[in-house]
Tab-separated table of C-alpha atoms in Angstrom:
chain	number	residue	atom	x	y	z
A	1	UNK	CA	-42.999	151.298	44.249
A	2	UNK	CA	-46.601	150.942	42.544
A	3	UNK	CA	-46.182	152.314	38.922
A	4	UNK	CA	-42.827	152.841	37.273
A	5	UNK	CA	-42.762	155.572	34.118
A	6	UNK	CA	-39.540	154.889	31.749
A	7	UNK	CA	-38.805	156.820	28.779
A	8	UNK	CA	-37.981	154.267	26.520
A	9	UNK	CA	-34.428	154.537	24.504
A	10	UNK	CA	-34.214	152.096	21.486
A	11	UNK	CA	-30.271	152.727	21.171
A	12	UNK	CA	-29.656	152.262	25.090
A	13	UNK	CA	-30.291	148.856	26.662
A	14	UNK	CA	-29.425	150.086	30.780
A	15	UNK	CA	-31.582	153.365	30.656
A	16	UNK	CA	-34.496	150.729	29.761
A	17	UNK	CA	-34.297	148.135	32.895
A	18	UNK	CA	-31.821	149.499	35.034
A	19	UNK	CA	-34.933	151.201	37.185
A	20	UNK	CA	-37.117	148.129	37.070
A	21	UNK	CA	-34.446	145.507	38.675
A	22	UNK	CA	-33.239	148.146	41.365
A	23	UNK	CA	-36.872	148.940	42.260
A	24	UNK	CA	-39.140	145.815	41.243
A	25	UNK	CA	-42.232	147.859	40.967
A	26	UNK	CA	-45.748	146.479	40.617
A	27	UNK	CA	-46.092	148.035	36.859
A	28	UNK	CA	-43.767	149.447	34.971
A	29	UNK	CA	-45.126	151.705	32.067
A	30	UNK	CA	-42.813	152.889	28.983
A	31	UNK	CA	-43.903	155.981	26.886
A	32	UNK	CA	-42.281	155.008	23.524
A	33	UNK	CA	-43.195	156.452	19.725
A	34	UNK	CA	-44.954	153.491	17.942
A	35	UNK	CA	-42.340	152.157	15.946
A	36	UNK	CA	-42.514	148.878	15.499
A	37	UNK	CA	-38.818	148.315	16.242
A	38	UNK	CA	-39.601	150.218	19.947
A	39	UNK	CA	-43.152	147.870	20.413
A	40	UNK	CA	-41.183	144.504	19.440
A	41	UNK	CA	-38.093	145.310	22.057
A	42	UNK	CA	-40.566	146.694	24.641
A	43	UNK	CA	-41.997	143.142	24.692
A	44	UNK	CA	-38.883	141.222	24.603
A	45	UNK	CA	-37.785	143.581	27.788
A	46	UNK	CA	-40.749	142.236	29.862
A	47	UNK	CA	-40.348	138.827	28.569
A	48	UNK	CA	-36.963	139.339	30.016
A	49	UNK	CA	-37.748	140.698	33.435
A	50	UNK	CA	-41.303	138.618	33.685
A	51	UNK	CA	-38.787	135.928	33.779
A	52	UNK	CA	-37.356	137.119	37.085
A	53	UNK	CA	-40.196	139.312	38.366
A	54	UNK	CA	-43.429	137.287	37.442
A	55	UNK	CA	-45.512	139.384	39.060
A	56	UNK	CA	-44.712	142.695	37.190
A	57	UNK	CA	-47.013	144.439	34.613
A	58	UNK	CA	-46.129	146.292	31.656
A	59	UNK	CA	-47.629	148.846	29.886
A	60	UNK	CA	-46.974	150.872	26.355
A	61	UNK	CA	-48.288	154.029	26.785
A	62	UNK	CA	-47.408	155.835	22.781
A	63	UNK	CA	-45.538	159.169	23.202
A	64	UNK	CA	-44.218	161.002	20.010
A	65	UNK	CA	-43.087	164.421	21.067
A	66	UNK	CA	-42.928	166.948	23.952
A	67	UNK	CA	-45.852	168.086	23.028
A	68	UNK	CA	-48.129	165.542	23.642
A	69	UNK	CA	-46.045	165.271	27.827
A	70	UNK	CA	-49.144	166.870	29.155
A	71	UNK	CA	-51.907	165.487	27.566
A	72	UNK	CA	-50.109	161.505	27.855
A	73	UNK	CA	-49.263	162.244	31.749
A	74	UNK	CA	-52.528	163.862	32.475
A	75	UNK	CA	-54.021	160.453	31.435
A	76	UNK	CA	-51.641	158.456	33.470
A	77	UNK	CA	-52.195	160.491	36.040
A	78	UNK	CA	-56.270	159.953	36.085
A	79	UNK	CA	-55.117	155.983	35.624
A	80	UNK	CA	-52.585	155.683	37.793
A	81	UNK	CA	-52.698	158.352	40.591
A	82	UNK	CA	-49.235	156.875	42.162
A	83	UNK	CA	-46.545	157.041	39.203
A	84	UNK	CA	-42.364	157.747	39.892
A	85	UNK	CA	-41.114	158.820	36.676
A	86	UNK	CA	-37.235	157.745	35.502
A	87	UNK	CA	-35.801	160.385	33.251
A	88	UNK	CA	-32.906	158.255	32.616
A	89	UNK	CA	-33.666	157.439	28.720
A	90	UNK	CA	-35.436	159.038	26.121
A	91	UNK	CA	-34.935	162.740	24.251
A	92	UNK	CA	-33.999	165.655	26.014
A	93	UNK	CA	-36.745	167.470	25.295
A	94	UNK	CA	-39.376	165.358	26.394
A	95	UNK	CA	-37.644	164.426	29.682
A	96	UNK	CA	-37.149	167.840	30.384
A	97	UNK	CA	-41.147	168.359	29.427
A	98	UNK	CA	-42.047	165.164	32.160
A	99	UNK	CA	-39.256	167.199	34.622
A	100	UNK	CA	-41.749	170.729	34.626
A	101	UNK	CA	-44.903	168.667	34.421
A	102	UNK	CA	-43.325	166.423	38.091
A	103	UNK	CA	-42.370	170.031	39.626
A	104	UNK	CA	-46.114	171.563	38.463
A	105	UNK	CA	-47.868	168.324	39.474
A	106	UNK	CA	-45.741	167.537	42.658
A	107	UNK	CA	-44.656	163.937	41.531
A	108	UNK	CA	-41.768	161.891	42.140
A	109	UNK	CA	-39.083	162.099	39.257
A	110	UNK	CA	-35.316	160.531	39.345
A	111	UNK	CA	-32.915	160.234	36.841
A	112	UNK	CA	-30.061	157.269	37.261
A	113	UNK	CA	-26.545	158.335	36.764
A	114	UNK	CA	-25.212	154.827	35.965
A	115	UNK	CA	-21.542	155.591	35.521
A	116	UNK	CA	-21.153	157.206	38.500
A	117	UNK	CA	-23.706	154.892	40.175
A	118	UNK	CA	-25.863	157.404	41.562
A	119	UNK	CA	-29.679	158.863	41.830
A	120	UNK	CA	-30.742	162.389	41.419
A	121	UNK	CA	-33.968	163.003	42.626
A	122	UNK	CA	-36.441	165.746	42.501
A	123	UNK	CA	-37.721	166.802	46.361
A	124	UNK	CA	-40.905	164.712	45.880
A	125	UNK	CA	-38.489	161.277	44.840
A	126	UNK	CA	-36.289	161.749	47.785
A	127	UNK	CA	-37.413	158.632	50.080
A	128	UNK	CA	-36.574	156.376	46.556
A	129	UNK	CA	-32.505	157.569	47.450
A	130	UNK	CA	-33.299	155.083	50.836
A	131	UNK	CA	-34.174	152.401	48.370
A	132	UNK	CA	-31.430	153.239	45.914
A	133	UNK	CA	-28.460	150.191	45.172
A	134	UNK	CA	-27.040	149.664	42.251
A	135	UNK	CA	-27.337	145.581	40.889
A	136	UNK	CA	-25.490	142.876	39.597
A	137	UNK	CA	-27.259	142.170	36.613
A	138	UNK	CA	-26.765	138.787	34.565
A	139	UNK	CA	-25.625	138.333	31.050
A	140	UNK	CA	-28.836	136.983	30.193
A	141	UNK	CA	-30.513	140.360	31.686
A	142	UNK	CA	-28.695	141.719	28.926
A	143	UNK	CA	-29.111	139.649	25.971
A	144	UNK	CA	-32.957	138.674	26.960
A	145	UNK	CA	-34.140	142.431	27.362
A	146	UNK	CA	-32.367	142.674	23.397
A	147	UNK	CA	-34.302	139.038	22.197
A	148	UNK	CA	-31.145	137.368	21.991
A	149	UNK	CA	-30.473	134.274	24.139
A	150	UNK	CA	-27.481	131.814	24.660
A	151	UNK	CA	-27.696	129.257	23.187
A	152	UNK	CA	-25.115	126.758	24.168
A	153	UNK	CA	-21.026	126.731	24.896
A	154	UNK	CA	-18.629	125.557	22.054
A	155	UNK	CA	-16.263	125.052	24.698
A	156	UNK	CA	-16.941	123.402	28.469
A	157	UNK	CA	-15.465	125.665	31.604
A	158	UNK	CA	-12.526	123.805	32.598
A	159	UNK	CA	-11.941	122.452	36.591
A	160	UNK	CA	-10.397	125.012	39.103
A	161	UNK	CA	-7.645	121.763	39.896
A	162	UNK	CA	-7.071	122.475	36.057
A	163	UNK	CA	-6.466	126.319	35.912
A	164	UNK	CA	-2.562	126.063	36.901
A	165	UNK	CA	-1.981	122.995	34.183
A	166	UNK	CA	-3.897	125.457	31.751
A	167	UNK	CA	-2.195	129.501	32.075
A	168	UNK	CA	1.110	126.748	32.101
A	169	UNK	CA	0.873	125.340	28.827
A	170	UNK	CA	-0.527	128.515	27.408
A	171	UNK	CA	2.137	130.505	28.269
A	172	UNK	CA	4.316	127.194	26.269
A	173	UNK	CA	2.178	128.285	23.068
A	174	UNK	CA	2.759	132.250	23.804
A	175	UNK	CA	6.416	131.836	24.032
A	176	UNK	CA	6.564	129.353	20.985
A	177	UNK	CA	4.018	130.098	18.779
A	178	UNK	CA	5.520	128.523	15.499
A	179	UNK	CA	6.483	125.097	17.188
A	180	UNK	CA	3.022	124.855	18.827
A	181	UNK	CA	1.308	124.614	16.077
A	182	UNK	CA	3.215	122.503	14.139
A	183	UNK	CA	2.083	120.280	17.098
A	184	UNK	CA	-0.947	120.763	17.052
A	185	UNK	CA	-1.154	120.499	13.468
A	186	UNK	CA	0.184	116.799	14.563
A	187	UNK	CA	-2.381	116.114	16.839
A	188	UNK	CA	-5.013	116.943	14.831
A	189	UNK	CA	-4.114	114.666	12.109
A	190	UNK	CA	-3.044	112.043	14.219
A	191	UNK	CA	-6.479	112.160	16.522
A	192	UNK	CA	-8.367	112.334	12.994
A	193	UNK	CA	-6.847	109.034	12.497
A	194	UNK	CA	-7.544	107.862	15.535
A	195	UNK	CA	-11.209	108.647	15.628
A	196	UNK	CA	-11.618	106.606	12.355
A	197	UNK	CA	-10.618	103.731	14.335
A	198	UNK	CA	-13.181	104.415	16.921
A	199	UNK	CA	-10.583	105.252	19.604
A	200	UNK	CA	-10.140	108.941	19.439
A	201	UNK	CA	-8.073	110.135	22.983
A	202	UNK	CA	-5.298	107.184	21.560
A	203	UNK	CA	-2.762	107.832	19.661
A	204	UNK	CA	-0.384	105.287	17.389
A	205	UNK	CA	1.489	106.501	15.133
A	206	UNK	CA	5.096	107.630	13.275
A	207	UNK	CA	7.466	110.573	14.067
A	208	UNK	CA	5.801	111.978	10.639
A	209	UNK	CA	2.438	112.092	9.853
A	210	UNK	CA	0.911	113.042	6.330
A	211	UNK	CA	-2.078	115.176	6.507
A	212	UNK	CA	-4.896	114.550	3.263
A	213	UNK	CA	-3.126	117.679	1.178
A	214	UNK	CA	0.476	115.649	1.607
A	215	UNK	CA	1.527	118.318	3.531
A	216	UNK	CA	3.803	116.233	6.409
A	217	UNK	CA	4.006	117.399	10.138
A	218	UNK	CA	6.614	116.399	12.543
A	219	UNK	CA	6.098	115.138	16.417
A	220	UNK	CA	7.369	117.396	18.692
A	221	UNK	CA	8.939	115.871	21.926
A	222	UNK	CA	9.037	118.913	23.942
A	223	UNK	CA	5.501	119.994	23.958
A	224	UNK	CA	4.032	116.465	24.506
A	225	UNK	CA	6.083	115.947	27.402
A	226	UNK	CA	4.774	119.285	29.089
A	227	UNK	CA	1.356	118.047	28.686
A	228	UNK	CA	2.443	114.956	30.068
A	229	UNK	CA	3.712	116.494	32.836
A	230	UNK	CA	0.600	118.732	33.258
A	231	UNK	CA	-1.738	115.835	33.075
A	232	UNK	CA	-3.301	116.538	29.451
A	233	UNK	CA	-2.133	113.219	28.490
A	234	UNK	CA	-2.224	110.242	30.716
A	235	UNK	CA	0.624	107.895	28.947
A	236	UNK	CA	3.409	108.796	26.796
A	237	UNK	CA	5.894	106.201	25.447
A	238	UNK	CA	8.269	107.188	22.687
A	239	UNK	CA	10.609	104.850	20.554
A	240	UNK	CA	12.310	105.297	17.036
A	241	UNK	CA	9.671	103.980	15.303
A	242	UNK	CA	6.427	104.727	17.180
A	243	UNK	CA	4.296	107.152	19.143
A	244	UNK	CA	1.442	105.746	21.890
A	245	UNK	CA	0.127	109.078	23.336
A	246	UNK	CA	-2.999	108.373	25.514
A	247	UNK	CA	-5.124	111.528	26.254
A	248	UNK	CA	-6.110	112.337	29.661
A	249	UNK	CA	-10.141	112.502	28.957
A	250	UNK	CA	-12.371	113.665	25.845
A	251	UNK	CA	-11.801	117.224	27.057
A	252	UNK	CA	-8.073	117.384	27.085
A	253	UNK	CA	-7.830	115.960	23.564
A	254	UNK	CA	-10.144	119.351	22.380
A	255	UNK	CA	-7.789	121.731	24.299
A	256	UNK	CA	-4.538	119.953	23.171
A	257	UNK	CA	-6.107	119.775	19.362
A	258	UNK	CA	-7.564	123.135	18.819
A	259	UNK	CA	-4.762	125.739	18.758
A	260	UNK	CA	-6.561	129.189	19.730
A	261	UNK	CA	-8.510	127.592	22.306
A	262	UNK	CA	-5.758	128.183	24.804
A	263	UNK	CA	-6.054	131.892	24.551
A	264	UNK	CA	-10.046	131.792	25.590
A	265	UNK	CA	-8.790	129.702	28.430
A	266	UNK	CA	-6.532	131.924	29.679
A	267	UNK	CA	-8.696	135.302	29.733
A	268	UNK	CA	-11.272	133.367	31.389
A	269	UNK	CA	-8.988	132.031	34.246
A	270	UNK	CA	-7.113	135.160	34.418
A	271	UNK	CA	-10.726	137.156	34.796
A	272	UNK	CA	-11.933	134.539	36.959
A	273	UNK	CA	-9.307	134.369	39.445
A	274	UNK	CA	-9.455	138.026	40.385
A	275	UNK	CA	-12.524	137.750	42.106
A	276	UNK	CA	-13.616	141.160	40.376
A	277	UNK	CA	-16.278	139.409	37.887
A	278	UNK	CA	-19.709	137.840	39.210
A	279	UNK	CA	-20.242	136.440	36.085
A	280	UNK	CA	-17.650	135.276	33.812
A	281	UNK	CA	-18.244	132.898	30.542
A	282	UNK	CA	-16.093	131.131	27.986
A	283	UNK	CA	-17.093	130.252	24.276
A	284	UNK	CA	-20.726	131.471	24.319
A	285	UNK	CA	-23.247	131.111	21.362
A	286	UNK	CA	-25.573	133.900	20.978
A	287	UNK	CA	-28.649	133.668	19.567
A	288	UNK	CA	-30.045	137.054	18.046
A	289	UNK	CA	-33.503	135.603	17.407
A	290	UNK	CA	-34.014	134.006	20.938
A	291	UNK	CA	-36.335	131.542	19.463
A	292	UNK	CA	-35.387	128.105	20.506
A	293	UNK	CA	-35.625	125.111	18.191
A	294	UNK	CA	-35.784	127.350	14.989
A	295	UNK	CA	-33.027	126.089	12.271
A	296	UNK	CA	-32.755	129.591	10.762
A	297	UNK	CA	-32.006	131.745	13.871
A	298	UNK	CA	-28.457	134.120	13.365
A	299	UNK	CA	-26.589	132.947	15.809
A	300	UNK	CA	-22.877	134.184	16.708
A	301	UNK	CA	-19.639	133.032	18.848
A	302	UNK	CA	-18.408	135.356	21.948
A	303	UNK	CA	-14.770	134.065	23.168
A	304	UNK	CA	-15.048	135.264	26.911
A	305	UNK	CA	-17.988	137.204	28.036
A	306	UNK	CA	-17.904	138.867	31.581
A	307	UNK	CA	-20.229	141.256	33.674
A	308	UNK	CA	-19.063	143.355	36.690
A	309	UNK	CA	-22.161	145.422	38.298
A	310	UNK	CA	-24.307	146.856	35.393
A	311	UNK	CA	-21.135	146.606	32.957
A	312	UNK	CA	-20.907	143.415	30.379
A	313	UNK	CA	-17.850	143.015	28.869
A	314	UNK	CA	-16.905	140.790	25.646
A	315	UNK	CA	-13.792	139.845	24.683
A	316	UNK	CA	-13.047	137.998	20.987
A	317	UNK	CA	-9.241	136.582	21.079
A	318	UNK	CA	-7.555	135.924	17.750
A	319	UNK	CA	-3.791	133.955	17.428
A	320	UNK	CA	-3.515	135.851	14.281
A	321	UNK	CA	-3.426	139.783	13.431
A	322	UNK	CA	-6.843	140.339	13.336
A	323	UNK	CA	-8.701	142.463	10.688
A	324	UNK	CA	-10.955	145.377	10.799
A	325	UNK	CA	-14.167	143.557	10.300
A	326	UNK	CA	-13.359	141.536	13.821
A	327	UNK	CA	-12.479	144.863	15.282
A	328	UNK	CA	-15.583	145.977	14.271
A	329	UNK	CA	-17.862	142.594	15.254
A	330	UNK	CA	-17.104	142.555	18.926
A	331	UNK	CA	-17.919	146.275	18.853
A	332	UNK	CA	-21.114	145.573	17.673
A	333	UNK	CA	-21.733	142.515	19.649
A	334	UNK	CA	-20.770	144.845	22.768
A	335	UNK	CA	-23.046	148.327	22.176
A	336	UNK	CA	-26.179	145.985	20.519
A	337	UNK	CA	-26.363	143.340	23.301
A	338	UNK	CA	-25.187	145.192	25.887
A	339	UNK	CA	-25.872	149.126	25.241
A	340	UNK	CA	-23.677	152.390	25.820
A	341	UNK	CA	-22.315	151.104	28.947
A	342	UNK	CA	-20.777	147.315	27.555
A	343	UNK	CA	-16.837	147.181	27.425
A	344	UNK	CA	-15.356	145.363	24.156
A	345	UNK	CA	-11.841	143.997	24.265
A	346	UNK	CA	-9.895	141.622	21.453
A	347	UNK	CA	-6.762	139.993	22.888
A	348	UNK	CA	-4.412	138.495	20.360
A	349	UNK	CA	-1.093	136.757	20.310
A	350	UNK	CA	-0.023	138.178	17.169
A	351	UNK	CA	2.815	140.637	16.969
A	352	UNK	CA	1.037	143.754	15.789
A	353	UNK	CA	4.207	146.134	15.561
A	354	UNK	CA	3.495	145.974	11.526
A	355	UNK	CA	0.183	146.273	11.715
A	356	UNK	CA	-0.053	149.851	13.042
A	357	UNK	CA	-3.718	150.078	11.648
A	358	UNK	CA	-4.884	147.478	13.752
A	359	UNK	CA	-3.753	150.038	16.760
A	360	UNK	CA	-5.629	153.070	14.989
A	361	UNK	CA	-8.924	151.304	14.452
A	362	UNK	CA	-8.893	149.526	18.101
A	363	UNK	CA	-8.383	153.309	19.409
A	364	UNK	CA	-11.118	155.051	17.107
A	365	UNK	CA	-13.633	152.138	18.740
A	366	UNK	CA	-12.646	152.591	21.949
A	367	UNK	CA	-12.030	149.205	22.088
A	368	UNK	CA	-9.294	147.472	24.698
A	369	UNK	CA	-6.597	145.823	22.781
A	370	UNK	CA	-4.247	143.368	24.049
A	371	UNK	CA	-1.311	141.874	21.866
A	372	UNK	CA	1.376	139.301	22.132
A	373	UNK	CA	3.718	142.154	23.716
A	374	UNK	CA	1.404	142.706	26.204
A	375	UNK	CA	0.501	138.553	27.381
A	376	UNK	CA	4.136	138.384	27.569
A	377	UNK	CA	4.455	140.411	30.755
A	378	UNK	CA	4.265	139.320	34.397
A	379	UNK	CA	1.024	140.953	34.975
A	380	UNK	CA	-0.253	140.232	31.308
A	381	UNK	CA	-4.268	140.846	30.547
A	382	UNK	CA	-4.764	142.442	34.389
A	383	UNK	CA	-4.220	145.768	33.694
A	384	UNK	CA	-6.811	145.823	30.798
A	385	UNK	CA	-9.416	143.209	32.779
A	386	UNK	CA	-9.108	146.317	35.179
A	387	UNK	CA	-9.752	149.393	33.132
A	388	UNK	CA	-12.775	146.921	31.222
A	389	UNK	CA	-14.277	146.453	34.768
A	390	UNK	CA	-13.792	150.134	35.911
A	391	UNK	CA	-12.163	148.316	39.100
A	392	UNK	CA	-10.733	150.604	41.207
């Protein structure tokens, strides 16, 4: 394909690149109104697909109404004498204006059908159905073609010889929630004591430790013996009057002293391990501005982020009932990175049984929720992983 013709949808991320990365056409052109806010994410698009198609030229070709369809195309036509137009985005009224103009003019015209995964084309389109496959896309497509980037990871992607020791110990802090972190309340302190002695993964201290607000925490046996067992820590020794607790490595002692970030862990492993995900990524840090180096970028936290075919799904996890506005956030992460056809899901541990709101709100978003009642079962986050990835 020579020239490519989208209709360019501000609200709709897929309907704007979905065309380009199935066909990699030599030009792609968008007709657009000339809104700044339309001219600024047209560019960050072809920054975005430049990236992986260097050799592609764009165009903004201004289009305010239906109108103006036969006046704009005529031009393209004299330009370009080879254009497919993709009907996907845009208005109604001027796609169905480009749609008479193709069947006047004999020209090729398609329109995606994303959801279903299909192409409907006009008789003069037909050979592009031969061509036709839907992509994997990245997360980056995404987020690039928006002028966000990632940034960096809060959080490294733990060891496959690690995932077992991990979904074990988590499902220790899902069926004790209390008595995990009081322990990890312990560990915290204790490694903050430790670090001011320049040894941070080893531990020497009391039964009780004092944390700066007085408040005292008590070592729990039970739970330090299960990461022992796991391999989180590489020594324990216990007597009545002292703890020595060596940590396995740098990156045990963050798991074992950050209490929620066993719940990322586990939706990552769990997604991984079903093999339905191309792309799956823990503890991301977005960058909205996509500018790299600059101190005043807005720049936000995704737990889990996943992508199955064309469909990106993020996923926030809380250990606590969460609250509208985080209902709300990963919603907004989801449709503005990701567009109509992004998937948001917020897993918690929390008990939500009196928080019946939390339910309403989830459902009014169309948002997956997963709570403590769920994580408990055999089959736990599958089910929802499933219905997020449209897997049949």
């Amino acid at each position: 394909m020579k020239t490519l013709v989208e209709l360019f949808d501000l609200d709709n991320t897929i309907d704007n690149i979905l065309a380009g990365h199935i066909f990699k056409p030599e030009r792609v052109i968008y007709l657009t109104d000339e809104r700044q806010e339309c001219i600024s994410r047209i560019w960050e698009i072809e920054r975005a697909m430049t990236r992986k198609y260097p050799n592609m030229k764009f165009v903004i070709q201004p289009l305010n109404t239906s109108r103006n369809v036969a006046e704009v195309c005529g031009r393209l036509l004299a330009t370009y004498p080879d254009p497919v137009f993709d009907l996907t985005g845009g208005s109604d009224a001027i796609s169905f204006a480009i749609m008479e103009l193709c069947h006047r003019r004999l020209r090729p015209c398609f329109c995606i059908d994303w959801r279903e995964g299909i192409i409907l084309c006009s008789e003069a389109a037909e050979d592009y159905k031969k061509e036709f496959h839907m992509p994997s896309l990245l997360l980056e497509d995404f987020l690039e073609a928006n002028g966000a980037m990632i940034l960096r990871k809060m959080h490294s992607t733990p060891p496959e010889a690690r995932h077992d020791a991990i979904l074990e110990f988590f499902h220790e802090t899902l069926e004790r929630p209390k008595e995990w972190l009081l322990f990890c309340r312990f560990l915290q302190q204790a490694a903050a004591n430790a670090s001011r002695q320049r040894h941070p993964t080893v531990i020497r201290c009391k039964h009780s430790i004092s944390d700066p607000n007085g408040r005292v925490t008590q070592f729990r046996m039970d739970f330090a013996q299960t990461a022992y067992r796991l391999g989180f820590l590489k020594n324990l020794e216990v007597n009545p009057y002292q703890i020595y607790m060596r940590f396995a490595d740098d990156t045990a002692l963050r798991y074992l002293t950050s209490q929620g970030t066993w719940l990322e862990l586990y939706c990552y492993i769990m997604a991984k391990r079903t093999g339905w995900f191309h792309e799956c990524q823990m503890s991301v840090v977005i960058d909205w501005d996509g500018i790299p180096q600059r101190k005043d970028n807005v720049v936000n936290e995704i737990d889990v982020m996943l992508v199955r075919g064309i469909t990106p799904i993020f996923i926030s996890c809380k250990t606590s009932v969460p609250t509208t506005e985080s209902l709300n956030e990963i919603e907004l992460y989801a449709k503005k990175l990701g567009g109509a056809g992004a998937k948001s899901m917020l897993v918690t541990t929390a008990n939500l049984d009196s928080a019946p709101t939390v339910r309403v709100r989830a459902k009014e978003l169309d948002l997956l929720l997963v709570e403590r009642n769920d994580l408990l079962k055999k089959d736990g986050i599958l089910p929802f992983l499933r219905r997020a990835g449209n897997v049949p």
